[in-house]
Short mmCIF file of C-alpha atoms in Angstrom, two decimals:
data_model
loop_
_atom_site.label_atom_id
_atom_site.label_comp_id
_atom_site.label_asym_id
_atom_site.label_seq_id
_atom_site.Cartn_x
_atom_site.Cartn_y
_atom_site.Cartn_z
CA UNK O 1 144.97 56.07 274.41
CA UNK O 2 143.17 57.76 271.62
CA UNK O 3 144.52 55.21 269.18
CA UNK O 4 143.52 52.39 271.22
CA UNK O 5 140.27 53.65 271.64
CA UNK O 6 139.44 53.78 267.56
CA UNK O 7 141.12 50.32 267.49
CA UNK O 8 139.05 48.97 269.77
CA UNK O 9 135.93 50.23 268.31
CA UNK O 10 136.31 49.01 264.95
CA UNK O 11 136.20 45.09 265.09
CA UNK O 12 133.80 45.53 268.28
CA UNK O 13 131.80 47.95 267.85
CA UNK O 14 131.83 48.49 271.41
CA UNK O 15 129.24 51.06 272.52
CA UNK O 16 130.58 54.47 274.27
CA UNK O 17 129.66 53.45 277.21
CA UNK O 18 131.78 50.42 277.54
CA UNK O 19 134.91 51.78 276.27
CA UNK O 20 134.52 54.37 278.70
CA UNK O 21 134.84 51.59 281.37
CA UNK O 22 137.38 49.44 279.85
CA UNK O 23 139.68 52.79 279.84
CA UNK O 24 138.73 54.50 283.15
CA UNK O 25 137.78 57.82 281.00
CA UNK O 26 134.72 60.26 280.83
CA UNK O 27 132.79 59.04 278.06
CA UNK O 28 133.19 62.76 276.21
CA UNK O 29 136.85 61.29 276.50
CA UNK O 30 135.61 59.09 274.34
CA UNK O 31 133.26 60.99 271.78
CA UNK O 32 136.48 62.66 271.37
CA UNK O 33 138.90 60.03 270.56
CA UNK O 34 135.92 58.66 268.10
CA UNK O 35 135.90 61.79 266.29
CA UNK O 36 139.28 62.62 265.85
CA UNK O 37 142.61 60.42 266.21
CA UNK O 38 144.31 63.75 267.67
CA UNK O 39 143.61 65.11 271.43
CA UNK O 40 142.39 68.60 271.58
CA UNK O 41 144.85 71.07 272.73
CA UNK O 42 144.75 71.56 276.21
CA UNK O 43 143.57 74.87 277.78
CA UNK O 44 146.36 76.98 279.14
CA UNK O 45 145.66 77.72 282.60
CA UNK O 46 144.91 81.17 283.86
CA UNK O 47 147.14 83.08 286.52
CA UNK O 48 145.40 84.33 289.01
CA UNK O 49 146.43 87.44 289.99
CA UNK O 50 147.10 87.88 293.80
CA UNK O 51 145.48 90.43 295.81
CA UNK O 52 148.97 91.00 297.25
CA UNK O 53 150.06 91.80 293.79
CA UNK O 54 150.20 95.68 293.94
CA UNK O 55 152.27 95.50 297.25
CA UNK O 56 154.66 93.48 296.51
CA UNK O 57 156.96 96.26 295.06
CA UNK O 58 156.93 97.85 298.60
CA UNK O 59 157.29 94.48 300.98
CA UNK O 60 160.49 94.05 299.36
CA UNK O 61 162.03 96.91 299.53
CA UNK O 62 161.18 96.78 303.32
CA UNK O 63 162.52 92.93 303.23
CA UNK O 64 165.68 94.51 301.39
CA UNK O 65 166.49 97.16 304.34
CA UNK O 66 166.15 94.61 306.91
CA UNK O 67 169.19 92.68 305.78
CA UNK O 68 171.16 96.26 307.09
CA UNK O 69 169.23 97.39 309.78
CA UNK O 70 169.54 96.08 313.62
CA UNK O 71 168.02 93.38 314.90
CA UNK O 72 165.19 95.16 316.76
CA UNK O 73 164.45 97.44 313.93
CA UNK O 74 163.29 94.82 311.29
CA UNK O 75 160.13 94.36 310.34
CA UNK O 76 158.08 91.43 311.71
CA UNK O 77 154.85 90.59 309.77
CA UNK O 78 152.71 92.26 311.65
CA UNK O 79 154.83 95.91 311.21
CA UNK O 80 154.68 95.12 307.83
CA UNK O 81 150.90 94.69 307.34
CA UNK O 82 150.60 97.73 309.66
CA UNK O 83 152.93 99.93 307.39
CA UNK O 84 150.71 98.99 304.22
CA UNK O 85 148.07 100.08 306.15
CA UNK O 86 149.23 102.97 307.51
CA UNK O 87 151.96 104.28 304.95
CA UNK O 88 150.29 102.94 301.49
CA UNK O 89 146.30 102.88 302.39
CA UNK O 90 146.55 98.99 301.33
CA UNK O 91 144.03 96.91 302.92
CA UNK O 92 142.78 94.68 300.63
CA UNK O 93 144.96 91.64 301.65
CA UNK O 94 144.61 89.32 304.44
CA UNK O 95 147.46 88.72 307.11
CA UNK O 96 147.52 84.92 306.01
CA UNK O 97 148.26 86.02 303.00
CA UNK O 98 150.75 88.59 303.46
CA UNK O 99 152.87 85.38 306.34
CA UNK O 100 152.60 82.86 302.76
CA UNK O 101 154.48 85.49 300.86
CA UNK O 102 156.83 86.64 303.36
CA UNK O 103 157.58 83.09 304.27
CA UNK O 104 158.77 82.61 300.71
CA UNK O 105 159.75 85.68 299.85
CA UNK O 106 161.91 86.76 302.94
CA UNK O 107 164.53 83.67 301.99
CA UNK O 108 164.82 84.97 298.27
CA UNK O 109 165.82 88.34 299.08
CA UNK O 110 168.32 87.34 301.47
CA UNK O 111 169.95 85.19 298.93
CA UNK O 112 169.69 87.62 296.16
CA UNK O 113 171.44 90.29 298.33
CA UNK O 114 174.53 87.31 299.16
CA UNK O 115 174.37 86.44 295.47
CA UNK O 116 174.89 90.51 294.06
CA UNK O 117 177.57 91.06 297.02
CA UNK O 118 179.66 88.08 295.49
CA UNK O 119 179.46 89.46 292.29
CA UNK O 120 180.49 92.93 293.10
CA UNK O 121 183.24 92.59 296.23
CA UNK O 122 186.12 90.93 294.02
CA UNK O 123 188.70 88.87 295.77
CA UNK O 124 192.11 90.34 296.55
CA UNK O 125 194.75 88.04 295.77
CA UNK O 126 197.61 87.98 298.25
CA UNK O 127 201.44 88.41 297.32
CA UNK O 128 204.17 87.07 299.10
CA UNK O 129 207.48 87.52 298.44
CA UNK O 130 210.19 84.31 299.05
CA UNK O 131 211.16 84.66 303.38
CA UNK O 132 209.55 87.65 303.94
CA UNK O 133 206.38 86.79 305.90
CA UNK O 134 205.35 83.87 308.25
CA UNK O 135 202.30 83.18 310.29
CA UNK O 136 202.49 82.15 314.10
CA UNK O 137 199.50 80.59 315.96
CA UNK O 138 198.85 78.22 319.54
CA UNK O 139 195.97 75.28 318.98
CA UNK O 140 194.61 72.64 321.18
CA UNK O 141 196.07 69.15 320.71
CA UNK O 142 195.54 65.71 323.16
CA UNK O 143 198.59 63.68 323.48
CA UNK O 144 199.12 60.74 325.47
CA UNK O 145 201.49 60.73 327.91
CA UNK O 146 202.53 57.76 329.76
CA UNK O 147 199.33 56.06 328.41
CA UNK O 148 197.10 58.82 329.66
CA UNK O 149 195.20 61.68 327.36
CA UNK O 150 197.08 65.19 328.45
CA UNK O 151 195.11 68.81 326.44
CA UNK O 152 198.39 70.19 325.44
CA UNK O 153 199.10 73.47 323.05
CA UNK O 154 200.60 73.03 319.39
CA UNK O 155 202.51 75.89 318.18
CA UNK O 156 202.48 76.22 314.32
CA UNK O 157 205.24 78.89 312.40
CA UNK O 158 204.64 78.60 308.46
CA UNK O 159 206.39 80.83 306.17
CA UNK O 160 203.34 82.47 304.30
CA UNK O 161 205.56 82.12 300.44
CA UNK O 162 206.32 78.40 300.39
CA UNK O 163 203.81 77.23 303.25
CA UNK O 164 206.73 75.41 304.91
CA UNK O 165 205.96 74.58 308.98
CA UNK O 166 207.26 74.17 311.80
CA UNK O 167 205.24 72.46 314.55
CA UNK O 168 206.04 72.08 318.72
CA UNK O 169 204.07 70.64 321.28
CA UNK O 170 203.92 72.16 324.59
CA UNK O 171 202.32 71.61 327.66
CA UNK O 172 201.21 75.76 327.94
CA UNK O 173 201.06 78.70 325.22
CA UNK O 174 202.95 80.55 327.81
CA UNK O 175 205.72 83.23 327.00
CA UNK O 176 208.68 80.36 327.33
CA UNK O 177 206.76 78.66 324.71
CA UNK O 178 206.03 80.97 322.22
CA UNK O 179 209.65 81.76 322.66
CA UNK O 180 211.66 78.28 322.19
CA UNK O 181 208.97 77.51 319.01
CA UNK O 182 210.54 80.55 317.40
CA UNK O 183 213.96 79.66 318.35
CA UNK O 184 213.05 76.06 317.13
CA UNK O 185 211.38 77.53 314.17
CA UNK O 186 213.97 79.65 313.07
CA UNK O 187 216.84 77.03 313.37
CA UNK O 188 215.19 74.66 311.19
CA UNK O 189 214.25 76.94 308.79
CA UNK O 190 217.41 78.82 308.63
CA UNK O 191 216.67 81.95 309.25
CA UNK O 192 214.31 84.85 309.97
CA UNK O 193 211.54 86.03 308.02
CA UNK O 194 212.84 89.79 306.99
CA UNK O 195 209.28 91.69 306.82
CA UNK O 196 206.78 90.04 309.78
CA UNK O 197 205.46 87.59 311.52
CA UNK O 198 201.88 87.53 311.66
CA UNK O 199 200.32 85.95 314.81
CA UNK O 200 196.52 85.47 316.20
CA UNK O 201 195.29 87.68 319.51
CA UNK O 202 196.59 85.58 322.38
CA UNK O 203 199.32 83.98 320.56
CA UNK O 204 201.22 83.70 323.54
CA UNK O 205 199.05 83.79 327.02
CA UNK O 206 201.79 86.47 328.61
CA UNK O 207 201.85 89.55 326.59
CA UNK O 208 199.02 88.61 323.99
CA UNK O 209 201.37 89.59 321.21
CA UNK O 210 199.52 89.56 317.95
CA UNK O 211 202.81 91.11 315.67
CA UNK O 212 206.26 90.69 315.51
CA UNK O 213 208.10 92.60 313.48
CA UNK O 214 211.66 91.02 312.35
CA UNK O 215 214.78 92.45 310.21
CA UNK O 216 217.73 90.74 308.12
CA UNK O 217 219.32 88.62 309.90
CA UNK O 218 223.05 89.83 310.60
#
């Protein structure tokens, strides 16, 4: 814009005034761009400093225990701006100005807490060894039968090594169920897994078995 505005001048010799209007500019805009073909460097803007500033240290740390403590023992706002009060003789900050920060600030410490707990609990790879270990588990399915929907329960035995499966419908979870699917299972599969078989709490409706343990077969 600066170069336009010299350009225009030249031939012209438009006044100030109307090369303010052509350009939709202070006329100092203008006086500028006349007397140099460079802007001036803009100002860099000044930080305010909050009033909240020297109790921000301690609103955190309170923010920080929260993500531990009960539910009924966190702080709301008000407990906060209280405790200031109270514990740290600060006053000199108003309570709309203590909910802006918290509502900002309350989400960032939460995720900086997730983000340092992924960083320092590693994950523990699992080992399986070839037929030793299988999983057992009951879920909902729908199945038509004879044209109409039935809520019927799939059972699900996957060796834990290879992730091979074997799936049976049945109209219960029941003992007799959980039963014949292992029988089933065990057929197709060949054999029995020689360490465990891990299954979920209720597995089978009668008995709520949640582990079998299982040997070599003979």
């Amino acid at each position: 814009m600066f170069e336009r505005i010299r350009r225009d001048r030249r031939p012209e010799n438009a006044s100030v005034r109307e090369l303010a209007r052509r350009y939709a500019v202070h006329r100092r805009v203008v006086r500028q761009a006349l007397d140099s073909a460079l802007p001036p460097k803009r100002k860099e803007p000044v930080m305010r400093r909050s009033a909240l500033d020297p109790a921000k240290g301690w609103i955190d740390e309170m923010l920080r225990s929260d993500l531990t403590a009960p539910p009924k023992q966190r702080h709301t706002n008000k407990r906060i701006l209280h405790r200031l009060r109270d514990e740290y003789g600060f006053t000199a900050v108003a309570y709309t100005t203590l909910n802006d920060y918290l509502r900002v600030r309350r989400p960032q410490i939460k995720e900086e807490a997730d983000q340092a707990r992924m960083m320092h609990e590693g994950m523990v790879p699992q080992f399986h060894r070839p037929g030793e270990e299988a999983e057992v588990d009951f879920a909902e399915v729908w199945v038509r039968v004879d044209g109409k929907p039935m809520q019927c329960q799939l059972f699900t035995l996957r060796l834990s090594y290879s992730g091979k499966a074997v799936h049976r419908v049945f109209s219960t979870s029941g003992q007799e169920a959980f039963m014949k699917g292992h029988v089933d299972a065990f057929r197709i599969l060949g054999g029995v897994p020689t360490r465990h078989i891990r299954g979920c709490e209720g597995a089978a409706s009668s008995g709520g078995l949640t582990r079998v343990t299982t040997g070599p077969v003979p």
